[in-house]
PDB file of N, CA and C in Angstrom:
ATOM      1  N   MET A 109      21.977   3.684 -17.852  1.00  0.00           N
ATOM      2  CA  MET A 109      21.470   3.435 -16.507  1.00  0.00           C
ATOM      3  C   MET A 109      22.442   4.053 -15.504  1.00  0.00           C
ATOM      4  N   THR A 110      21.898   4.752 -14.509  1.00  0.00           N
ATOM      5  CA  THR A 110      22.753   5.383 -13.515  1.00  0.00           C
ATOM      6  C   THR A 110      23.148   4.378 -12.448  1.00  0.00           C
ATOM      7  N   PRO A 111      24.308   4.560 -11.829  1.00  0.00           N
ATOM      8  CA  PRO A 111      24.731   3.634 -10.781  1.00  0.00           C
ATOM      9  C   PRO A 111      23.859   3.799  -9.540  1.00  0.00           C
ATOM     10  N   PRO A 112      23.753   2.761  -8.695  1.00  0.00           N
ATOM     11  CA  PRO A 112      22.948   2.864  -7.484  1.00  0.00           C
ATOM     12  C   PRO A 112      23.510   3.920  -6.546  1.00  0.00           C
ATOM     13  N   VAL A 113      22.619   4.517  -5.754  1.00  0.00           N
ATOM     14  CA  VAL A 113      22.998   5.566  -4.813  1.00  0.00           C
ATOM     15  C   VAL A 113      22.974   4.992  -3.408  1.00  0.00           C
ATOM     16  N   TYR A 114      23.917   5.373  -2.596  1.00  0.00           N
ATOM     17  CA  TYR A 114      23.977   4.919  -1.220  1.00  0.00           C
ATOM     18  C   TYR A 114      23.553   6.046  -0.302  1.00  0.00           C
ATOM     19  N   HIS A 115      22.454   5.845   0.415  1.00  0.00           N
ATOM     20  CA  HIS A 115      21.981   6.823   1.380  1.00  0.00           C
ATOM     21  C   HIS A 115      22.587   6.479   2.729  1.00  0.00           C
ATOM     22  N   ASN A 116      22.980   7.475   3.451  1.00  0.00           N
ATOM     23  CA  ASN A 116      23.676   7.275   4.707  1.00  0.00           C
ATOM     24  C   ASN A 116      22.810   7.716   5.877  1.00  0.00           C
ATOM     25  N   LEU A 117      22.630   6.887   6.847  1.00  0.00           N
ATOM     26  CA  LEU A 117      21.951   7.217   8.101  1.00  0.00           C
ATOM     27  C   LEU A 117      22.929   6.940   9.217  1.00  0.00           C
ATOM     28  N   GLY A 118      23.709   7.928   9.566  1.00  0.00           N
ATOM     29  CA  GLY A 118      24.712   7.732  10.601  1.00  0.00           C
ATOM     30  C   GLY A 118      25.757   6.744  10.137  1.00  0.00           C
ATOM     31  N   ASN A 119      25.869   5.621  10.825  1.00  0.00           N
ATOM     32  CA  ASN A 119      26.863   4.614  10.483  1.00  0.00           C
ATOM     33  C   ASN A 119      26.325   3.558   9.521  1.00  0.00           C
ATOM     34  N   ILE A 120      25.054   3.674   9.156  1.00  0.00           N
ATOM     35  CA  ILE A 120      24.425   2.642   8.338  1.00  0.00           C
ATOM     36  C   ILE A 120      24.414   3.088   6.881  1.00  0.00           C
ATOM     37  N   SER A 121      24.938   2.277   5.994  1.00  0.00           N
ATOM     38  CA  SER A 121      24.849   2.523   4.556  1.00  0.00           C
ATOM     39  C   SER A 121      24.055   1.390   3.940  1.00  0.00           C
ATOM     40  N   GLU A 122      23.188   1.737   3.023  1.00  0.00           N
ATOM     41  CA  GLU A 122      22.437   0.690   2.353  1.00  0.00           C
ATOM     42  C   GLU A 122      22.235   1.062   0.898  1.00  0.00           C
ATOM     43  N   LYS A 123      22.183   0.055   0.058  1.00  0.00           N
ATOM     44  CA  LYS A 123      22.012   0.266  -1.365  1.00  0.00           C
ATOM     45  C   LYS A 123      20.580   0.704  -1.631  1.00  0.00           C
ATOM     46  N   ASN A 124      20.425   1.676  -2.530  1.00  0.00           N
ATOM     47  CA  ASN A 124      19.101   2.166  -2.851  1.00  0.00           C
ATOM     48  C   ASN A 124      18.994   2.335  -4.356  1.00  0.00           C
ATOM     49  N   ASP A 125      18.083   1.620  -4.996  1.00  0.00           N
ATOM     50  CA  ASP A 125      17.883   1.731  -6.432  1.00  0.00           C
ATOM     51  C   ASP A 125      16.710   2.641  -6.767  1.00  0.00           C
ATOM     52  N   ASP A 126      16.122   3.294  -5.761  1.00  0.00           N
ATOM     53  CA  ASP A 126      15.001   4.198  -5.982  1.00  0.00           C
ATOM     54  C   ASP A 126      15.482   5.460  -6.686  1.00  0.00           C
ATOM     55  N   PRO A 127      14.578   6.130  -7.408  1.00  0.00           N
ATOM     56  CA  PRO A 127      14.980   7.375  -8.051  1.00  0.00           C
ATOM     57  C   PRO A 127      15.301   8.448  -7.011  1.00  0.00           C
ATOM     58  N   LEU A 128      16.161   9.362  -7.382  1.00  0.00           N
ATOM     59  CA  LEU A 128      16.527  10.455  -6.491  1.00  0.00           C
ATOM     60  C   LEU A 128      15.400  11.479  -6.471  1.00  0.00           C
ATOM     61  N   CYS A 129      15.313  12.212  -5.367  1.00  0.00           N
ATOM     62  CA  CYS A 129      14.263  13.228  -5.279  1.00  0.00           C
ATOM     63  C   CYS A 129      14.696  14.491  -6.022  1.00  0.00           C
ATOM     64  N   HIS A 130      13.725  15.323  -6.335  1.00  0.00           N
ATOM     65  CA  HIS A 130      13.987  16.584  -7.015  1.00  0.00           C
ATOM     66  C   HIS A 130      13.050  17.661  -6.471  1.00  0.00           C
ATOM     67  N   CYS A 131      12.930  17.711  -5.139  1.00  0.00           N
ATOM     68  CA  CYS A 131      12.038  18.648  -4.468  1.00  0.00           C
ATOM     69  C   CYS A 131      12.504  20.089  -4.706  1.00  0.00           C
ATOM     70  N   LYS A 132      11.553  20.992  -4.885  1.00  0.00           N
ATOM     71  CA  LYS A 132      11.892  22.382  -5.162  1.00  0.00           C
ATOM     72  C   LYS A 132      11.547  23.309  -3.995  1.00  0.00           C
ATOM     73  N   LYS A 133      10.352  23.188  -3.431  1.00  0.00           N
ATOM     74  CA  LYS A 133       9.907  24.138  -2.406  1.00  0.00           C
ATOM     75  C   LYS A 133       9.720  23.528  -1.027  1.00  0.00           C
ATOM     76  N   SER A 134       9.687  22.215  -0.914  1.00  0.00           N
ATOM     77  CA  SER A 134       9.386  21.564   0.364  1.00  0.00           C
ATOM     78  C   SER A 134      10.604  21.403   1.262  1.00  0.00           C
ATOM     79  N   ARG A 135      11.781  21.709   0.758  1.00  0.00           N
ATOM     80  CA  ARG A 135      13.041  21.523   1.486  1.00  0.00           C
ATOM     81  C   ARG A 135      13.222  20.064   1.892  1.00  0.00           C
ATOM     82  N   CYS A 136      12.561  19.159   1.196  1.00  0.00           N
ATOM     83  CA  CYS A 136      12.658  17.705   1.424  1.00  0.00           C
ATOM     84  C   CYS A 136      12.186  17.297   2.820  1.00  0.00           C
ATOM     85  N   LEU A 137      11.236  18.044   3.377  1.00  0.00           N
ATOM     86  CA  LEU A 137      10.711  17.719   4.702  1.00  0.00           C
ATOM     87  C   LEU A 137       9.217  17.389   4.642  1.00  0.00           C
ATOM     88  N   LYS A 138       8.773  16.849   3.515  1.00  0.00           N
ATOM     89  CA  LYS A 138       7.392  16.402   3.347  1.00  0.00           C
ATOM     90  C   LYS A 138       7.415  14.927   2.967  1.00  0.00           C
ATOM     91  N   LEU A 139       6.321  14.237   3.221  1.00  0.00           N
ATOM     92  CA  LEU A 139       6.276  12.800   2.957  1.00  0.00           C
ATOM     93  C   LEU A 139       6.315  12.456   1.472  1.00  0.00           C
ATOM     94  N   TYR A 140       6.059  13.413   0.589  1.00  0.00           N
ATOM     95  CA  TYR A 140       6.154  13.088  -0.830  1.00  0.00           C
ATOM     96  C   TYR A 140       7.590  13.149  -1.347  1.00  0.00           C
ATOM     97  N   CYS A 141       8.542  13.527  -0.496  1.00  0.00           N
ATOM     98  CA  CYS A 141       9.955  13.418  -0.845  1.00  0.00           C
ATOM     99  C   CYS A 141      10.345  11.949  -0.659  1.00  0.00           C
ATOM    100  N   ASP A 142      10.837  11.318  -1.718  1.00  0.00           N
ATOM    101  CA  ASP A 142      11.171   9.890  -1.667  1.00  0.00           C
ATOM    102  C   ASP A 142      12.186   9.573  -0.574  1.00  0.00           C
ATOM    103  N   CYS A 143      13.186  10.419  -0.428  1.00  0.00           N
ATOM    104  CA  CYS A 143      14.242  10.170   0.569  1.00  0.00           C
ATOM    105  C   CYS A 143      13.694  10.333   1.987  1.00  0.00           C
ATOM    106  N   PHE A 144      12.970  11.433   2.226  1.00  0.00           N
ATOM    107  CA  PHE A 144      12.452  11.717   3.560  1.00  0.00           C
ATOM    108  C   PHE A 144      11.445  10.663   4.004  1.00  0.00           C
ATOM    109  N   SER A 145      10.553  10.240   3.111  1.00  0.00           N
ATOM    110  CA  SER A 145       9.542   9.249   3.488  1.00  0.00           C
ATOM    111  C   SER A 145      10.168   7.896   3.786  1.00  0.00           C
ATOM    112  N   ALA A 146      11.366   7.638   3.260  1.00  0.00           N
ATOM    113  CA  ALA A 146      12.088   6.405   3.561  1.00  0.00           C
ATOM    114  C   ALA A 146      13.004   6.607   4.773  1.00  0.00           C
ATOM    115  N   GLU A 147      12.918   7.756   5.414  1.00  0.00           N
ATOM    116  CA  GLU A 147      13.740   8.134   6.575  1.00  0.00           C
ATOM    117  C   GLU A 147      15.230   8.055   6.247  1.00  0.00           C
ATOM    118  N   LYS A 148      15.576   8.538   5.060  1.00  0.00           N
ATOM    119  CA  LYS A 148      16.968   8.569   4.616  1.00  0.00           C
ATOM    120  C   LYS A 148      17.350  10.007   4.319  1.00  0.00           C
ATOM    121  N   TYR A 149      18.620  10.301   4.441  1.00  0.00           N
ATOM    122  CA  TYR A 149      19.113  11.621   4.081  1.00  0.00           C
ATOM    123  C   TYR A 149      19.178  11.742   2.558  1.00  0.00           C
ATOM    124  N   CYS A 150      19.032  12.961   2.059  1.00  0.00           N
ATOM    125  CA  CYS A 150      19.230  13.215   0.640  1.00  0.00           C
ATOM    126  C   CYS A 150      20.729  13.232   0.368  1.00  0.00           C
ATOM    127  N   VAL A 151      21.170  12.385  -0.543  1.00  0.00           N
ATOM    128  CA  VAL A 151      22.572  12.317  -0.934  1.00  0.00           C
ATOM    129  C   VAL A 151      22.617  12.224  -2.451  1.00  0.00           C
ATOM    130  N   GLY A 152      23.186  13.221  -3.089  1.00  0.00           N
ATOM    131  CA  GLY A 152      23.295  13.208  -4.541  1.00  0.00           C
ATOM    132  C   GLY A 152      21.987  13.468  -5.261  1.00  0.00           C
ATOM    133  N   CYS A 153      21.030  14.051  -4.580  1.00  0.00           N
ATOM    134  CA  CYS A 153      19.720  14.329  -5.183  1.00  0.00           C
ATOM    135  C   CYS A 153      19.759  15.652  -5.941  1.00  0.00           C
ATOM    136  N   ASN A 154      18.687  15.920  -6.673  1.00  0.00           N
ATOM    137  CA  ASN A 154      18.564  17.154  -7.443  1.00  0.00           C
ATOM    138  C   ASN A 154      17.623  18.135  -6.763  1.00  0.00           C
ATOM    139  N   CYS A 155      17.586  18.151  -5.436  1.00  0.00           N
ATOM    140  CA  CYS A 155      16.659  18.993  -4.697  1.00  0.00           C
ATOM    141  C   CYS A 155      17.234  20.403  -4.491  1.00  0.00           C
ATOM    142  N   THR A 156      16.335  21.347  -4.177  1.00  0.00           N
ATOM    143  CA  THR A 156      16.700  22.739  -3.962  1.00  0.00           C
ATOM    144  C   THR A 156      16.466  23.101  -2.503  1.00  0.00           C
ATOM    145  N   ASP A 157      17.426  23.761  -1.872  1.00  0.00           N
ATOM    146  CA  ASP A 157      17.324  24.227  -0.483  1.00  0.00           C
ATOM    147  C   ASP A 157      16.973  23.069   0.463  1.00  0.00           C
ATOM    148  N   CYS A 158      17.672  21.962   0.327  1.00  0.00           N
ATOM    149  CA  CYS A 158      17.391  20.731   1.065  1.00  0.00           C
ATOM    150  C   CYS A 158      17.735  20.860   2.549  1.00  0.00           C
ATOM    151  N   GLN A 159      16.817  20.411   3.398  1.00  0.00           N
ATOM    152  CA  GLN A 159      17.066  20.354   4.832  1.00  0.00           C
ATOM    153  C   GLN A 159      16.977  18.923   5.350  1.00  0.00           C
ATOM    154  N   ASN A 160      16.971  17.967   4.453  1.00  0.00           N
ATOM    155  CA  ASN A 160      16.965  16.559   4.824  1.00  0.00           C
ATOM    156  C   ASN A 160      18.409  16.049   4.776  1.00  0.00           C
ATOM    157  N   ALA A 161      19.241  16.666   5.607  1.00  0.00           N
ATOM    158  CA  ALA A 161      20.665  16.328   5.660  1.00  0.00           C
ATOM    159  C   ALA A 161      21.114  16.367   7.115  1.00  0.00           C
ATOM    160  N   SER A 162      22.254  15.773   7.386  1.00  0.00           N
ATOM    161  CA  SER A 162      22.743  15.696   8.769  1.00  0.00           C
ATOM    162  C   SER A 162      23.005  17.069   9.373  1.00  0.00           C
ATOM    163  N   GLU A 163      23.292  18.085   8.556  1.00  0.00           N
ATOM    164  CA  GLU A 163      23.521  19.435   9.084  1.00  0.00           C
ATOM    165  C   GLU A 163      22.255  20.039   9.697  1.00  0.00           C
ATOM    166  N   PHE A 164      21.086  19.574   9.267  1.00  0.00           N
ATOM    167  CA  PHE A 164      19.803  20.091   9.752  1.00  0.00           C
ATOM    168  C   PHE A 164      19.079  19.045  10.598  1.00  0.00           C
ATOM    169  N   GLU A 165      19.812  18.237  11.329  1.00  0.00           N
ATOM    170  CA  GLU A 165      19.225  17.121  12.077  1.00  0.00           C
ATOM    171  C   GLU A 165      18.160  17.579  13.073  1.00  0.00           C
ATOM    172  N   ALA A 166      18.355  18.732  13.736  1.00  0.00           N
ATOM    173  CA  ALA A 166      17.372  19.210  14.713  1.00  0.00           C
ATOM    174  C   ALA A 166      16.027  19.502  14.046  1.00  0.00           C
ATOM    175  N   ILE A 167      16.057  20.186  12.916  1.00  0.00           N
ATOM    176  CA  ILE A 167      14.826  20.511  12.186  1.00  0.00           C
ATOM    177  C   ILE A 167      14.192  19.233  11.645  1.00  0.00           C
ATOM    178  N   ARG A 168      15.009  18.373  11.086  1.00  0.00           N
ATOM    179  CA  ARG A 168      14.538  17.113  10.503  1.00  0.00           C
ATOM    180  C   ARG A 168      13.882  16.237  11.568  1.00  0.00           C
ATOM    181  N   SER A 169      14.529  16.094  12.720  1.00  0.00           N
ATOM    182  CA  SER A 169      13.990  15.260  13.805  1.00  0.00           C
ATOM    183  C   SER A 169      12.672  15.810  14.329  1.00  0.00           C
ATOM    184  N   LYS A 170      12.587  17.129  14.451  1.00  0.00           N
ATOM    185  CA  LYS A 170      11.346  17.759  14.926  1.00  0.00           C
ATOM    186  C   LYS A 170      10.215  17.505  13.933  1.00  0.00           C
ATOM    187  N   THR A 171      10.501  17.629  12.637  1.00  0.00           N
ATOM    188  CA  THR A 171       9.490  17.388  11.604  1.00  0.00           C
ATOM    189  C   THR A 171       9.025  15.932  11.628  1.00  0.00           C
ATOM    190  N   ILE A 172       9.949  15.004  11.776  1.00  0.00           N
ATOM    191  CA  ILE A 172       9.590  13.581  11.851  1.00  0.00           C
ATOM    192  C   ILE A 172       8.713  13.314  13.065  1.00  0.00           C
ATOM    193  N   ALA A 173       9.058  13.913  14.214  1.00  0.00           N
ATOM    194  CA  ALA A 173       8.269  13.716  15.433  1.00  0.00           C
ATOM    195  C   ALA A 173       6.851  14.262  15.270  1.00  0.00           C
ATOM    196  N   VAL A 174       6.713  15.434  14.644  1.00  0.00           N
ATOM    197  CA  VAL A 174       5.386  16.025  14.426  1.00  0.00           C
ATOM    198  C   VAL A 174       4.553  15.137  13.507  1.00  0.00           C
ATOM    199  N   LEU A 175       5.162  14.658  12.420  1.00  0.00           N
ATOM    200  CA  LEU A 175       4.429  13.804  11.487  1.00  0.00           C
ATOM    201  C   LEU A 175       4.019  12.480  12.125  1.00  0.00           C
ATOM    202  N   LYS A 176       4.901  11.893  12.940  1.00  0.00           N
ATOM    203  CA  LYS A 176       4.562  10.633  13.612  1.00  0.00           C
ATOM    204  C   LYS A 176       3.511  10.837  14.692  1.00  0.00           C
ATOM    205  N   ALA A 177       3.475  12.024  15.312  1.00  0.00           N
ATOM    206  CA  ALA A 177       2.441  12.307  16.315  1.00  0.00           C
ATOM    207  C   ALA A 177       1.065  12.384  15.645  1.00  0.00           C
ATOM    208  N   ARG A 178       1.007  12.960  14.447  1.00  0.00           N
ATOM    209  CA  ARG A 178      -0.249  13.055  13.708  1.00  0.00           C
ATOM    210  C   ARG A 178      -0.688  11.703  13.158  1.00  0.00           C
ATOM    211  N   ASN A 179       0.295  10.945  12.651  1.00  0.00           N
ATOM    212  CA  ASN A 179      -0.006   9.652  12.029  1.00  0.00           C
ATOM    213  C   ASN A 179       1.133   8.692  12.339  1.00  0.00           C
ATOM    214  N   PRO A 180       0.958   7.788  13.295  1.00  0.00           N
ATOM    215  CA  PRO A 180       2.030   6.860  13.667  1.00  0.00           C
ATOM    216  C   PRO A 180       2.513   5.972  12.519  1.00  0.00           C
ATOM    217  N   LEU A 181       1.699   5.791  11.492  1.00  0.00           N
ATOM    218  CA  LEU A 181       2.084   4.944  10.367  1.00  0.00           C
ATOM    219  C   LEU A 181       2.603   5.757   9.181  1.00  0.00           C
ATOM    220  N   ALA A 182       2.921   7.029   9.399  1.00  0.00           N
ATOM    221  CA  ALA A 182       3.316   7.915   8.309  1.00  0.00           C
ATOM    222  C   ALA A 182       4.534   7.413   7.550  1.00  0.00           C
ATOM    223  N   PHE A 183       5.491   6.811   8.233  1.00  0.00           N
ATOM    224  CA  PHE A 183       6.717   6.372   7.588  1.00  0.00           C
ATOM    225  C   PHE A 183       6.737   4.873   7.315  1.00  0.00           C
ATOM    226  N   LYS A 184       5.599   4.218   7.487  1.00  0.00           N
ATOM    227  CA  LYS A 184       5.516   2.781   7.230  1.00  0.00           C
ATOM    228  C   LYS A 184       5.650   2.534   5.728  1.00  0.00           C
ATOM    229  N   SER A 185       6.346   1.482   5.367  1.00  0.00           N
ATOM    230  CA  SER A 185       6.542   1.153   3.961  1.00  0.00           C
ATOM    231  C   SER A 185       5.204   0.898   3.284  1.00  0.00           C
ATOM    232  N   ARG A 186       5.063   1.381   2.066  1.00  0.00           N
ATOM    233  CA  ARG A 186       3.829   1.208   1.303  1.00  0.00           C
ATOM    234  C   ARG A 186       3.819  -0.112   0.540  1.00  0.00           C
ATOM    235  N   ILE A 187       4.929  -0.856   0.608  1.00  0.00           N
ATOM    236  CA  ILE A 187       5.019  -2.139  -0.087  1.00  0.00           C
ATOM    237  C   ILE A 187       5.354  -3.212   0.944  1.00  0.00           C
ATOM    238  N   ALA A 188       4.573  -4.270   0.952  1.00  0.00           N
ATOM    239  CA  ALA A 188       4.779  -5.375   1.889  1.00  0.00           C
ATOM    240  C   ALA A 188       5.087  -6.646   1.106  1.00  0.00           C
ATOM    241  N   THR A 189       5.652  -7.609   1.792  1.00  0.00           N
ATOM    242  CA  THR A 189       5.944  -8.893   1.156  1.00  0.00           C
ATOM    243  C   THR A 189       4.865  -9.888   1.534  1.00  0.00           C
ATOM    244  N   LYS A 190       4.220 -10.428   0.523  1.00  0.00           N
ATOM    245  CA  LYS A 190       3.187 -11.442   0.726  1.00  0.00           C
ATOM    246  C   LYS A 190       3.897 -12.776   0.932  1.00  0.00           C
ATOM    247  N   PRO A 191       3.527 -13.536   1.954  1.00  0.00           N
ATOM    248  CA  PRO A 191       4.212 -14.806   2.232  1.00  0.00           C
ATOM    249  C   PRO A 191       4.153 -15.761   1.037  1.00  0.00           C
ATOM    250  N   ALA A 192       5.163 -16.586   0.941  1.00  0.00           N
ATOM    251  CA  ALA A 192       5.235 -17.570  -0.143  1.00  0.00           C
ATOM    252  C   ALA A 192       4.180 -18.649   0.063  1.00  0.00           C
ATOM    253  N   THR A 193       3.657 -19.134  -1.036  1.00  0.00           N
ATOM    254  CA  THR A 193       2.723 -20.257  -0.994  1.00  0.00           C
ATOM    255  C   THR A 193       3.388 -21.429  -1.708  1.00  0.00           C
ATOM    256  N   VAL A 194       2.780 -22.561  -1.621  1.00  0.00           N
ATOM    257  CA  VAL A 194       3.353 -23.762  -2.236  1.00  0.00           C
ATOM    258  C   VAL A 194       3.487 -23.532  -3.743  1.00  0.00           C
ATOM    259  N   GLY A 195       4.695 -23.687  -4.238  1.00  0.00           N
ATOM    260  CA  GLY A 195       4.948 -23.541  -5.665  1.00  0.00           C
ATOM    261  C   GLY A 195       5.153 -22.104  -6.125  1.00  0.00           C
ATOM    262  N   HIS A 196       5.024 -21.137  -5.216  1.00  0.00           N
ATOM    263  CA  HIS A 196       5.190 -19.726  -5.577  1.00  0.00           C
ATOM    264  C   HIS A 196       6.170 -19.065  -4.613  1.00  0.00           C
ATOM    265  N   SER A 197       6.954 -18.155  -5.135  1.00  0.00           N
ATOM    266  CA  SER A 197       7.877 -17.406  -4.278  1.00  0.00           C
ATOM    267  C   SER A 197       7.143 -16.214  -3.665  1.00  0.00           C
ATOM    268  N   PRO A 198       7.701 -15.617  -2.599  1.00  0.00           N
ATOM    269  CA  PRO A 198       7.045 -14.458  -1.997  1.00  0.00           C
ATOM    270  C   PRO A 198       6.943 -13.321  -3.011  1.00  0.00           C
ATOM    271  N   GLU A 199       5.874 -12.547  -2.931  1.00  0.00           N
ATOM    272  CA  GLU A 199       5.711 -11.434  -3.858  1.00  0.00           C
ATOM    273  C   GLU A 199       5.460 -10.144  -3.087  1.00  0.00           C
ATOM    274  N   LYS A 200       5.815  -9.023  -3.714  1.00  0.00           N
ATOM    275  CA  LYS A 200       5.631  -7.718  -3.088  1.00  0.00           C
ATOM    276  C   LYS A 200       4.294  -7.155  -3.529  1.00  0.00           C
ATOM    277  N   ILE A 201       3.546  -6.594  -2.572  1.00  0.00           N
ATOM    278  CA  ILE A 201       2.241  -6.027  -2.861  1.00  0.00           C
ATOM    279  C   ILE A 201       2.148  -4.632  -2.253  1.00  0.00           C
ATOM    280  N   HIS A 202       1.336  -3.770  -2.857  1.00  0.00           N
ATOM    281  CA  HIS A 202       1.113  -2.434  -2.327  1.00  0.00           C
ATOM    282  C   HIS A 202       0.111  -2.513  -1.184  1.00  0.00           C
ATOM    283  N   THR A 203       0.386  -1.777  -0.096  1.00  0.00           N
ATOM    284  CA  THR A 203      -0.516  -1.788   1.048  1.00  0.00           C
ATOM    285  C   THR A 203      -1.497  -0.628   1.003  1.00  0.00           C
ATOM    286  N   THR A 204      -1.323   0.288   0.056  1.00  0.00           N
ATOM    287  CA  THR A 204      -2.259   1.405  -0.098  1.00  0.00           C
ATOM    288  C   THR A 204      -2.804   1.381  -1.507  1.00  0.00           C
ATOM    289  N   GLY A 205      -3.800   2.184  -1.743  1.00  0.00           N
ATOM    290  CA  GLY A 205      -4.352   2.276  -3.086  1.00  0.00           C
ATOM    291  C   GLY A 205      -5.679   1.548  -3.195  1.00  0.00           C
ATOM    292  N   CYS A 206      -6.112   1.368  -4.399  1.00  0.00           N
ATOM    293  CA  CYS A 206      -7.414   0.775  -4.694  1.00  0.00           C
ATOM    294  C   CYS A 206      -7.466  -0.684  -4.255  1.00  0.00           C
ATOM    295  N   LYS A 207      -8.552  -1.060  -3.589  1.00  0.00           N
ATOM    296  CA  LYS A 207      -8.737  -2.432  -3.142  1.00  0.00           C
ATOM    297  C   LYS A 207      -9.978  -3.049  -3.797  1.00  0.00           C
ATOM    298  N   CYS A 208     -10.435  -2.455  -4.909  1.00  0.00           N
ATOM    299  CA  CYS A 208     -11.644  -2.980  -5.549  1.00  0.00           C
ATOM    300  C   CYS A 208     -11.359  -4.308  -6.218  1.00  0.00           C
ATOM    301  N   ARG A 209     -12.402  -5.052  -6.484  1.00  0.00           N
ATOM    302  CA  ARG A 209     -12.244  -6.389  -7.084  1.00  0.00           C
ATOM    303  C   ARG A 209     -12.760  -6.428  -8.480  1.00  0.00           C
TER     304      ARG A 209
END
């Protein structure tokens, strides 16, 4: 098992157990990049020609602004916490995907 990775956003560090991205052609500026969609910089990832780093902040910020202008919920978490009920602890649920019964 690999050790957890710490993604840095300015002065904020937070533990992240998510898999690292391995983008090849998107330069990590598309929503299917795990780091970019979580609004985190790529740190220790296996990506190629990455522009999701503090050195490219101008390009990164412009891309985020364009994506949010098209879809204000683009960076919203896809997993929400369902409130606890009597006798049950809170559970995490997906907010997208199939809703059939």
